[in-house]
Tab-separated table of C-alpha atoms in Angstrom:
chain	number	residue	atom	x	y	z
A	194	UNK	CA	2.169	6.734	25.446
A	195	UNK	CA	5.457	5.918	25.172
A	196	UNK	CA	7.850	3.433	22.929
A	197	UNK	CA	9.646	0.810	25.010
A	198	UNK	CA	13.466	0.312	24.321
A	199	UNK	CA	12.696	-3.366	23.180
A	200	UNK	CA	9.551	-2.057	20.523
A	201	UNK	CA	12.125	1.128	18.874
A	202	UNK	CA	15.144	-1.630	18.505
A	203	UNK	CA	13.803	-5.066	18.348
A	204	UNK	CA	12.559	-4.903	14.282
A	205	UNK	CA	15.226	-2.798	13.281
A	206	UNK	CA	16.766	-4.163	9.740
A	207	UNK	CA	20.396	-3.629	8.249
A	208	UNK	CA	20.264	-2.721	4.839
A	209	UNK	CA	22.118	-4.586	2.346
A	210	UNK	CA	25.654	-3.808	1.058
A	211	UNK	CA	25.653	-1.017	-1.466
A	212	UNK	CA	25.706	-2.248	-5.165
A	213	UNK	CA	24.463	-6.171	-4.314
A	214	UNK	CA	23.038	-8.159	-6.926
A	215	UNK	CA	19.286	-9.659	-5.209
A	216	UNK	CA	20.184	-12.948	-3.205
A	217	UNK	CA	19.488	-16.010	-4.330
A	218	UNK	CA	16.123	-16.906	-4.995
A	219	UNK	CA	14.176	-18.366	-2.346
A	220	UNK	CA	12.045	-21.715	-2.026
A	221	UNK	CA	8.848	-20.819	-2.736
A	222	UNK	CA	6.723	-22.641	0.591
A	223	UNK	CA	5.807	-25.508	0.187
A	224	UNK	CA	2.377	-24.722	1.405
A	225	UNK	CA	1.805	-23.040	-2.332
A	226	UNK	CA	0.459	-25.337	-4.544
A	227	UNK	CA	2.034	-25.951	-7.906
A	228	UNK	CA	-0.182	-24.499	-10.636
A	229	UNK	CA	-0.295	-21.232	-8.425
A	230	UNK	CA	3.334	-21.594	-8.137
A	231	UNK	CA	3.348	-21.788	-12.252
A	232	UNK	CA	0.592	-19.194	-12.797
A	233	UNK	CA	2.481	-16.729	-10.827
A	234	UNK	CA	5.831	-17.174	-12.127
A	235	UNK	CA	4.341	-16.599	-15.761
A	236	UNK	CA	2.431	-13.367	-14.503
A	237	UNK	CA	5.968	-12.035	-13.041
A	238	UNK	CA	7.807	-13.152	-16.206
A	239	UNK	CA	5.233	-11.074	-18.544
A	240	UNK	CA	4.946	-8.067	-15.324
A	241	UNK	CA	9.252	-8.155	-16.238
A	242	UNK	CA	9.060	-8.301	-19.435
A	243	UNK	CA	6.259	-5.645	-20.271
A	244	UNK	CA	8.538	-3.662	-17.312
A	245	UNK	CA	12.108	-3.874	-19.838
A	246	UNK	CA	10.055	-2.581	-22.564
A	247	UNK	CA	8.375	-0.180	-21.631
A	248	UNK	CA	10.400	1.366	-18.452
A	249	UNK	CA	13.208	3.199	-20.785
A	250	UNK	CA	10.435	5.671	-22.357
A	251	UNK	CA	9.240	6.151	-18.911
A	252	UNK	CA	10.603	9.563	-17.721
A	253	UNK	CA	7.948	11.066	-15.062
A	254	UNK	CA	5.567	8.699	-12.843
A	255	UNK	CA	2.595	7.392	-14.025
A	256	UNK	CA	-0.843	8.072	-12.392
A	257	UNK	CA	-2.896	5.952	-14.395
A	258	UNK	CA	-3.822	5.165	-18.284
A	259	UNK	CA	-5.782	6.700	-20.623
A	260	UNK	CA	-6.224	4.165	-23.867
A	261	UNK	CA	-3.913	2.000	-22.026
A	262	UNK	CA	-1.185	4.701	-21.980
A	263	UNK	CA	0.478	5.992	-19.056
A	264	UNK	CA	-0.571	9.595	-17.973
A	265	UNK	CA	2.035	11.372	-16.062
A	266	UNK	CA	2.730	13.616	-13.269
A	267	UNK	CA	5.736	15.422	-12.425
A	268	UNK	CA	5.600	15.674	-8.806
A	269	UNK	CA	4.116	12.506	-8.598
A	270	UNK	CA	1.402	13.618	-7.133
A	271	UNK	CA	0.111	10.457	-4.173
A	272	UNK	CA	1.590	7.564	-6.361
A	273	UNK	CA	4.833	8.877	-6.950
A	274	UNK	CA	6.510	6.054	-5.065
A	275	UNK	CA	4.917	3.187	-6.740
A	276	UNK	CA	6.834	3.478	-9.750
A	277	UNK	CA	10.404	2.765	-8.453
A	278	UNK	CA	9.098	0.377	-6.441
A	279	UNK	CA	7.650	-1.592	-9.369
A	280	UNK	CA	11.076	-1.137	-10.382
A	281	UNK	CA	12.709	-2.428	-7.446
A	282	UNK	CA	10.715	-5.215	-7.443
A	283	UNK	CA	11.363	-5.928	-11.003
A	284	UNK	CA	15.193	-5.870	-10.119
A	285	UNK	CA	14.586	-8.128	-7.181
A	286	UNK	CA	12.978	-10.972	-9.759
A	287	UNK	CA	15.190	-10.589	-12.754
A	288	UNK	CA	18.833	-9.533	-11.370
A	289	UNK	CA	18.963	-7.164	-14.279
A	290	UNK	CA	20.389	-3.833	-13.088
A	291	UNK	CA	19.036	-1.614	-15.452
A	292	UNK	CA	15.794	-1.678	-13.335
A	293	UNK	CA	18.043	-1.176	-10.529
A	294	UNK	CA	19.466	2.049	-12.482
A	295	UNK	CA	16.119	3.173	-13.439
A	296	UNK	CA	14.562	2.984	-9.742
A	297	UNK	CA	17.293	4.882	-8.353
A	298	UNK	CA	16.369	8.039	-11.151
A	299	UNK	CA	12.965	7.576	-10.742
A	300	UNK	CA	13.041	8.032	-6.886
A	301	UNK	CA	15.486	11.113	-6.789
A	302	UNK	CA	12.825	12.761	-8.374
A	303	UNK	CA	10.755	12.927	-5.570
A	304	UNK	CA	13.220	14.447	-3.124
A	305	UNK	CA	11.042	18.045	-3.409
A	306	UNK	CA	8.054	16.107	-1.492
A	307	UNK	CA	10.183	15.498	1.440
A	308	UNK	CA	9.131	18.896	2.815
A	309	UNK	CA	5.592	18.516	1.584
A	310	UNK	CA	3.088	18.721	4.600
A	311	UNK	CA	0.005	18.876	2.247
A	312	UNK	CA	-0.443	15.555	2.168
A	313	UNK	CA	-0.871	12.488	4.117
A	314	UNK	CA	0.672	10.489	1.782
A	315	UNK	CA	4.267	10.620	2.517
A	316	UNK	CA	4.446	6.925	3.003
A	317	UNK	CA	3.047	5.945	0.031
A	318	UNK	CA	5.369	8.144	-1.806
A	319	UNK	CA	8.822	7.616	0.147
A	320	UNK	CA	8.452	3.687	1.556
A	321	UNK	CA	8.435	2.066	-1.710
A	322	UNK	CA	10.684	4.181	-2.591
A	323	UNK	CA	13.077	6.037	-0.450
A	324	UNK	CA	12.837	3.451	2.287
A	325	UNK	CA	13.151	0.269	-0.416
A	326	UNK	CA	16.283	2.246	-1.596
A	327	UNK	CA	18.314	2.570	1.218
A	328	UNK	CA	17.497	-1.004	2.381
A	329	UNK	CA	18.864	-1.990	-0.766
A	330	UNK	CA	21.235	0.033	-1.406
A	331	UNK	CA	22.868	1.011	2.356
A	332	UNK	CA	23.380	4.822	0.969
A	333	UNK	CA	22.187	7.165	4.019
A	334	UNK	CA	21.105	9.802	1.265
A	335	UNK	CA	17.979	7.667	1.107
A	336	UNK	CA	17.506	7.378	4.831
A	337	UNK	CA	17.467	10.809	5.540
A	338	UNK	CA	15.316	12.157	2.687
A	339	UNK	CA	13.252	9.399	4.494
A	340	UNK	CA	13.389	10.438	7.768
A	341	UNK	CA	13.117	13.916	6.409
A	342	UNK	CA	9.271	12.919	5.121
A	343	UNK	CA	8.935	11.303	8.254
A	344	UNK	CA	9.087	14.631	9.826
A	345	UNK	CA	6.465	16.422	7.317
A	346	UNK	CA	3.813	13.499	7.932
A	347	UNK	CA	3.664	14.270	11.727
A	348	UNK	CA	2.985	17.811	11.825
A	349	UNK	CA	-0.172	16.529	10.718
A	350	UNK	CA	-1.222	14.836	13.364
A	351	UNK	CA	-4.059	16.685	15.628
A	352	UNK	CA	-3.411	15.503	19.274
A	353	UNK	CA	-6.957	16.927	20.338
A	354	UNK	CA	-8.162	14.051	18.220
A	355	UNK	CA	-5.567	11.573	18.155
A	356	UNK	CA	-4.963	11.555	14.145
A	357	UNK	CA	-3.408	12.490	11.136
A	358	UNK	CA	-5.309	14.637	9.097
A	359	UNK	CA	-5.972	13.252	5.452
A	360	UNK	CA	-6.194	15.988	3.195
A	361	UNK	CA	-5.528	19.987	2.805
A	362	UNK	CA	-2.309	21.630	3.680
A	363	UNK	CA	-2.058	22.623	7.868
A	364	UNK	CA	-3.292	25.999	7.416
A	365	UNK	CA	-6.523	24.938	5.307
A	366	UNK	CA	-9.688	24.693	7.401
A	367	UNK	CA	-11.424	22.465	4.660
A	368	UNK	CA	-10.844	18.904	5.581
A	369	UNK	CA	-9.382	19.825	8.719
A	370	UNK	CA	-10.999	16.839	10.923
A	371	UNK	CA	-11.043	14.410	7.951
A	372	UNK	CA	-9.553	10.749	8.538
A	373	UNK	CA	-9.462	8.179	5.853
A	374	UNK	CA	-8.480	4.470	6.062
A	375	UNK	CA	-6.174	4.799	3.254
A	376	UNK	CA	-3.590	6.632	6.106
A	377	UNK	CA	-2.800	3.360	7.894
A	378	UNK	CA	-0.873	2.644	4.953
A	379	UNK	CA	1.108	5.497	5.375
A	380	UNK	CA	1.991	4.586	9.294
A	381	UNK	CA	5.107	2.513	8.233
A	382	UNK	CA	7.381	5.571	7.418
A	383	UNK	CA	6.813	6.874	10.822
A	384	UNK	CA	7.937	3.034	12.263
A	385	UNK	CA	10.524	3.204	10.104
A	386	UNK	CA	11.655	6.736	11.670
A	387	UNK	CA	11.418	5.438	15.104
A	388	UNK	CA	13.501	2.316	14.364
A	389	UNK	CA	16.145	4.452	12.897
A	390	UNK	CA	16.640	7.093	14.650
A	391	UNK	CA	15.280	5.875	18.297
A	392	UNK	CA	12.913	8.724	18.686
A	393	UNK	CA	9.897	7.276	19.506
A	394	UNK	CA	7.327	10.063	18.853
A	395	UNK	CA	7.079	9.140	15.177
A	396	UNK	CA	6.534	5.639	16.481
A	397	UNK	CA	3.851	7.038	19.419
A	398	UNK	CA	2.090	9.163	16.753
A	399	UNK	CA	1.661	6.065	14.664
A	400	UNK	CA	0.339	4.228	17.569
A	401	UNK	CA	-2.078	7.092	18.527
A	402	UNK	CA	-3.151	7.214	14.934
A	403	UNK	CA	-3.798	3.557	14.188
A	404	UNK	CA	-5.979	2.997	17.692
A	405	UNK	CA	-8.450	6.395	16.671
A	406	UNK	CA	-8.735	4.118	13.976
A	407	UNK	CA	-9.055	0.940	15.498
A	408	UNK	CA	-11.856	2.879	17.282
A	409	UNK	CA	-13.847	4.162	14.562
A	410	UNK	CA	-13.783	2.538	11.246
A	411	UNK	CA	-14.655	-0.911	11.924
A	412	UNK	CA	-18.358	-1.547	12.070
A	413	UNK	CA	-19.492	-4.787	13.919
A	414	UNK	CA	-19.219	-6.794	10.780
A	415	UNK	CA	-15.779	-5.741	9.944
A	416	UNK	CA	-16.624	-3.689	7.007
A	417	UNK	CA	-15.468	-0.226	7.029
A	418	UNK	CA	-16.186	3.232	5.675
A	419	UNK	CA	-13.317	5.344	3.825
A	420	UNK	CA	-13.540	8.250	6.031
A	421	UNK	CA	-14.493	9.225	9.459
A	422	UNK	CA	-14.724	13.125	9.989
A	423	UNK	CA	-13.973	14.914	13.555
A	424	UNK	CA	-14.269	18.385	14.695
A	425	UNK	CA	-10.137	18.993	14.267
A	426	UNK	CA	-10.745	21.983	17.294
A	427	UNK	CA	-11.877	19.685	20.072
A	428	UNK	CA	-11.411	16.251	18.646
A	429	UNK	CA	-14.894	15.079	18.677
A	430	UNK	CA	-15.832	12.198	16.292
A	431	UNK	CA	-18.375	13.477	14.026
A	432	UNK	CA	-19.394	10.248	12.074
A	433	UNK	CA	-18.647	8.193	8.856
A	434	UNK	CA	-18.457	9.286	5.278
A	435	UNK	CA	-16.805	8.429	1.980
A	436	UNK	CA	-15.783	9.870	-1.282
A	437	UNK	CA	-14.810	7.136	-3.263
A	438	UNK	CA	-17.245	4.409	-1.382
A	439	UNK	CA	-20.694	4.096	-2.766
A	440	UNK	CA	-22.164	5.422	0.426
A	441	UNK	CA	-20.831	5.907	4.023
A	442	UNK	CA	-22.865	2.865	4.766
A	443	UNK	CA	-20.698	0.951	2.408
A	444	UNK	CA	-17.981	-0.575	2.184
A	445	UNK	CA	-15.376	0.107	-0.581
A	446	UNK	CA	-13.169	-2.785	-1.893
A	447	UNK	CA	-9.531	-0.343	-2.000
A	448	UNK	CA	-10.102	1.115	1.442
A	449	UNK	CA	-10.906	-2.263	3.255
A	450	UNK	CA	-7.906	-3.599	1.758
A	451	UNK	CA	-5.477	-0.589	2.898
A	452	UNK	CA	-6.703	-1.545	6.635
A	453	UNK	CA	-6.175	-5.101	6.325
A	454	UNK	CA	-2.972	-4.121	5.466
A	455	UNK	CA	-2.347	-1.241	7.368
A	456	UNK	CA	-3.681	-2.966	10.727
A	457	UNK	CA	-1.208	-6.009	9.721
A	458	UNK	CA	2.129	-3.624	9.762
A	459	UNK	CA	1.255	-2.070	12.837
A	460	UNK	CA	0.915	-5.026	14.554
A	461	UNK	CA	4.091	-6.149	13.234
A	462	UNK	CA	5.582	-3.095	14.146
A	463	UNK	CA	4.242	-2.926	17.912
A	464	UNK	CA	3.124	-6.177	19.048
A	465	UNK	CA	-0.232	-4.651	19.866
A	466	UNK	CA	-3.131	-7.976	19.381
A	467	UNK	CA	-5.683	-5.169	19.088
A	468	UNK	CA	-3.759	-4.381	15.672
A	469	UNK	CA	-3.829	-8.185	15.042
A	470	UNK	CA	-7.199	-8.659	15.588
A	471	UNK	CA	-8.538	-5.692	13.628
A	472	UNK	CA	-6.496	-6.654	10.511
A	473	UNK	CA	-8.413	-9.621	10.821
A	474	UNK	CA	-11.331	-8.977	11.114
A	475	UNK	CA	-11.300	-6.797	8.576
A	476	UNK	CA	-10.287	-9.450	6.412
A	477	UNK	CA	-13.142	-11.699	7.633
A	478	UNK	CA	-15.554	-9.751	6.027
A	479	UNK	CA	-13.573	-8.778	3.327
A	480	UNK	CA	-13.183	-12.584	2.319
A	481	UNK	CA	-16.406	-13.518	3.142
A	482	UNK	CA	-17.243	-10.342	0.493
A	483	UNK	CA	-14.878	-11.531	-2.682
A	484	UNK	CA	-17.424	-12.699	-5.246
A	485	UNK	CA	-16.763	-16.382	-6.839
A	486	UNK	CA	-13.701	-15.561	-9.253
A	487	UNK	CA	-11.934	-13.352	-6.401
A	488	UNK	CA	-11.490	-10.576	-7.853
A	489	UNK	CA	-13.464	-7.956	-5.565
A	490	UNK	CA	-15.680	-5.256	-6.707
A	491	UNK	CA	-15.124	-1.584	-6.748
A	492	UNK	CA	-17.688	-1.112	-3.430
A	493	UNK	CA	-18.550	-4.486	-1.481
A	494	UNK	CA	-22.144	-2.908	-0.614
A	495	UNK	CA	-22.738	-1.776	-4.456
A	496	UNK	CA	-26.196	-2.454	-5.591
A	497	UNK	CA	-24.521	-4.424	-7.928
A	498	UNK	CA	-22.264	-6.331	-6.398
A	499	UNK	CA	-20.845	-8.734	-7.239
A	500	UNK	CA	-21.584	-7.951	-10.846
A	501	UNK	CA	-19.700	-4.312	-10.429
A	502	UNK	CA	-16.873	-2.774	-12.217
A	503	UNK	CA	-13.778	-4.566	-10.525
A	504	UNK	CA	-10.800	-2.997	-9.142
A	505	UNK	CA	-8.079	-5.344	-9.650
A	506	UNK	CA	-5.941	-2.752	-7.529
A	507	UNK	CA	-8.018	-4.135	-4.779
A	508	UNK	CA	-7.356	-6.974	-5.368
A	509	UNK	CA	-3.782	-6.628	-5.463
A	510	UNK	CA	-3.453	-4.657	-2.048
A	511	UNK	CA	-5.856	-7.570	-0.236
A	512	UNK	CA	-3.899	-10.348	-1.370
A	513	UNK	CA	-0.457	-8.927	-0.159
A	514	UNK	CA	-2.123	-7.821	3.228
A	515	UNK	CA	-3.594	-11.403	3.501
A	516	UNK	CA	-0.103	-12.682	3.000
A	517	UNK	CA	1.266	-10.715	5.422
A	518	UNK	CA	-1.679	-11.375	8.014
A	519	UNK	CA	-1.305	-15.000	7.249
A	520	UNK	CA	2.492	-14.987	8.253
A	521	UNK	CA	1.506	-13.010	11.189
A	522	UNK	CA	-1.532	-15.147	12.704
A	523	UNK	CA	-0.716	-18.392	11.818
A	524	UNK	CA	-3.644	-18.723	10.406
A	525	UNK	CA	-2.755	-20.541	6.531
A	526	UNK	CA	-6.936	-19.862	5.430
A	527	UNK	CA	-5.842	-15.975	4.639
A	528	UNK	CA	-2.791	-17.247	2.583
A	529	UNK	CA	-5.321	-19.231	0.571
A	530	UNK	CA	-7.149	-16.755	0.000
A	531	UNK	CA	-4.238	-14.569	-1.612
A	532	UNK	CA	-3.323	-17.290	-3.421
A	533	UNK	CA	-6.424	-17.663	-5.372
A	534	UNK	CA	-6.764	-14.011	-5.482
A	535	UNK	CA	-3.096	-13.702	-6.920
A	536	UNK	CA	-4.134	-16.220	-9.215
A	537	UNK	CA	-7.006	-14.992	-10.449
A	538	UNK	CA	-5.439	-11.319	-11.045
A	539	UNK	CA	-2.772	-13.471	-13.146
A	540	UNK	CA	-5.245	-15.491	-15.231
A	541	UNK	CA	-8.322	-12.337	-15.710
A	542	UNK	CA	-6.626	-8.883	-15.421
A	543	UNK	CA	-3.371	-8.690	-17.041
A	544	UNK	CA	-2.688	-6.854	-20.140
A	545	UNK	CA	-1.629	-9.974	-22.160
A	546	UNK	CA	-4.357	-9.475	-25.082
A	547	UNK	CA	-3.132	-5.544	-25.797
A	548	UNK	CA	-0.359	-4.964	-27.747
A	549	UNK	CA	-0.483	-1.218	-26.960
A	550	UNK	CA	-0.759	-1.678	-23.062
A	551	UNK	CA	1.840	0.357	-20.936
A	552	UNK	CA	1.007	-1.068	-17.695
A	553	UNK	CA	0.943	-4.664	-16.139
A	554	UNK	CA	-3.072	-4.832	-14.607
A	555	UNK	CA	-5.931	-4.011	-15.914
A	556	UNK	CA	-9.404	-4.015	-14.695
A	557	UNK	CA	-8.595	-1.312	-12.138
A	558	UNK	CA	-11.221	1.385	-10.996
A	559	UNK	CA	-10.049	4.597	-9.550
A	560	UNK	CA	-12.657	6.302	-7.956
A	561	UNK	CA	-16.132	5.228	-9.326
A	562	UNK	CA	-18.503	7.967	-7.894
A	563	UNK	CA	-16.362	10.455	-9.737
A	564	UNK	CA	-16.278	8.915	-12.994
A	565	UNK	CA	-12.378	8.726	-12.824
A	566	UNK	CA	-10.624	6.184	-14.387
A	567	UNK	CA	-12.773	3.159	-14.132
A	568	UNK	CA	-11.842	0.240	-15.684
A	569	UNK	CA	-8.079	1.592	-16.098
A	570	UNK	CA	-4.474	0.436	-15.178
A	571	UNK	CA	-3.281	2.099	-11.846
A	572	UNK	CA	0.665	2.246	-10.945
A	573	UNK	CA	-0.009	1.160	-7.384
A	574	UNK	CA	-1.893	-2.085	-9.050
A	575	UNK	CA	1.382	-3.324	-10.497
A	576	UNK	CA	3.231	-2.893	-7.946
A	577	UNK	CA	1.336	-5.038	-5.287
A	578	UNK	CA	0.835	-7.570	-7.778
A	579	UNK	CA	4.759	-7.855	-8.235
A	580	UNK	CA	4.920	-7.367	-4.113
A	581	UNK	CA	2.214	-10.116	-3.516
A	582	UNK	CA	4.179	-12.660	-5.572
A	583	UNK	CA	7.573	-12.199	-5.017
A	584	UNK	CA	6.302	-12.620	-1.243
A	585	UNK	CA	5.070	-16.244	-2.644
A	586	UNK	CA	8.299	-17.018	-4.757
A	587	UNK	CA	10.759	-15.013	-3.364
A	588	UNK	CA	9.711	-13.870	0.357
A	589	UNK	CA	13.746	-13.212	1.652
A	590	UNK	CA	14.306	-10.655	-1.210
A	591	UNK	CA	11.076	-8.820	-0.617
A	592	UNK	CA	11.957	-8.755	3.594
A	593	UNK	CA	15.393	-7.222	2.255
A	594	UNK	CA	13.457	-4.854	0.386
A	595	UNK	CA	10.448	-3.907	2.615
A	596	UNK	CA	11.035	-5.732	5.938
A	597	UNK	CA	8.739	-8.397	7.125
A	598	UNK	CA	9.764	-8.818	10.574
A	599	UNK	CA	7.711	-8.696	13.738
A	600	UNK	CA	8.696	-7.749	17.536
């Protein structure tokens, strides 16, 4: 396929003057009732507040917490960009320039992954990031470490199948035809490429990604699995599986809510309904799914759901992709929803009792059939909770920061 003229320039976003202080706050909508509007300005105060503390001492990127104490990598290994974008978003809410300062460090340090084609994860790592940065900040260094990532994430993509492989670096024959649902998150940097630079093969092999997907995750229900596996030499779709679902036949929480989301960008990106009308219903289940104080489960199809562990990182991610969806559909039921699940993330999961807590969220879950981190803190859980409510309270800073327009 190719990217029309109207698709590569119509969404593309000026970034802000170098140095500006955030813009005045916004109206919260009207449509947001007032004790959520309360609630959530009292979780972003203490999400600020626990941020100034504990931010200075901060001098890698967390991965997750271990007696409610950040554990580092270096490289940053997937997450990487999740902490200076917790810190942009900080900056965004507060004004206070030190988190400004601190972002900035935080995402030079990932300029080694640029060239890093061992992972699908490049947009994870360099759009909250990278990508936040140079909107903010109108410095082209960010742009073309950007674009430069851009470039990594498509020499993944197998044509014979139409995707971009998940895992394993491009000469490893072990998870060679593996696809997981996670990678429409990751689709955004390639949009972003396209919009910039008016090439549209990142754009096309975004596109080509995201309808292999359209194809083959959703089940009739609207449930998904997290991975799909192909033969990478001929393309052919193999069948479901998972590694951090309960079963291929299931349905787990994190995953479902990376395709709401996912599905809702690149429908905002393209103008494609079949995007649109994934993303939703993939939501349809997933809503129909939350159990009564919305706060999903680790697996939706657990045997014992809805009694699980929880994954508040679920949680977050859903309600930011139902905002988005909601803005993009017209339909106001899926910004309920986020609402309530906002507010229940603000009211049951945050660290408020600890005194020792690094991190913002709580009542996360990593990746349950592994043992790994359940019941934890998770960087990228922070982050969407600070995403998700700035898009209630202050939804023209976060479109400076991680643009929510729509051809």
């Amino acid at each position: 396929m190719s990217v029309s003229r109207r698709t590569v320039l119509a969404t593309a976003a000026g970034a802000a003057t170098a140095g500006a202080l955030p813009a005045p706050a916004a109206a919260a909508e009207a449509t947001a009732p007032a004790p959520d509007l309360r609630t959530l300005r009292t979780a972003a105060d203490y999400a600020v507040g626990k941020l100034a503390a504990v931010s200075p001492g901060v001098t890698a990127f967390p991965v997750g917490t271990r007696f409610e104490k950040w554990v580092y990598s270096q490289d940053g290994d997937w997450v990487g960009g999740f902490w200076p974008g917790t810190l942009w978003m900080a900056w965004l809410y507060s004004g206070d320039d030190a988190f400004r300062t601190r972002a900035l460090a935080s995402a030079r340090k990932l300029a080694p992954r640029q060239d890093d084609t061992g992972t699908h994860d490049l947009g994870f790592l360099f759009t909250p990031s990278w990508v936040t940065a140079y909107r903010l900040t109108g410095d082209d260094t960010w742009r073309a470490g950007a674009l430069r990532a851009a470039d990594s994430l498509i020499r993944r993509y197998n044509p014979r199948g139409r995707f971009i492989r998940a895992w394993g670096g491009l000469d490893d024959p072990n998870n060679a035809g593996r696809v997981i649902i996670d990678t429409m998150m990751n689709l955004d940097l390639l949009a972003f490429a396209t919009r910039q630079t008016g090439d549209g093969r990142y754009l096309d092999i975004a596109v080509q990604h995201a309808r292999t997907a359209r194809r083959v995750f959703p089940r009739p229900d609207g449930s998904t699995p997290h991975v799909y596996d192909f033969d990478p030499a001929d393309g052919r779709p193999l069948g479901p599986n998972t590694v951090q679902g309960y079963s291929p036949t299931s349905c787990w929480s994190r995953g479902q809510a990376w395709g709401i989301y996912g599905f809702t960008t690149m429908y905002r990106r393209t103008g494609d309904a079949g995007f649109l009308a994934t993303a939703r219903a993939l939501a349809d289940y997933a809503v129909g799914a939350l159990p009564p104080d919305h706060v999903p489960v680790w697996d939706f199809r657990a045997p014992q759901q809805p009694h699980d562990v929880k994954d508040a990182s679920a949680g977050a991610i859903m309600a930011c992709g139902l905002l988005d969806l909601a803005a993009a559909s017209g339909r106001q039921r899926y910004r309920e929803v986020a609402l309530r699940m906002l507010s229940a993330l603000a009211r049951t999961c945050l660290t408020t009792r600890s005194d020792r807590a690094d991190a913002v969220v709580a009542r996360c879950t990593r990746n349950r059939p592994a043992e790994d981190g359940v019941e934890i803190s998770l960087p990228y859980a922070d982050y969407y909770l600070l995403e998700g409510i700035l898009r209630v309270l202050r939804p023209a800073d976060v479109d400076r920061a991680i643009d929510l327009s729509t051809v």
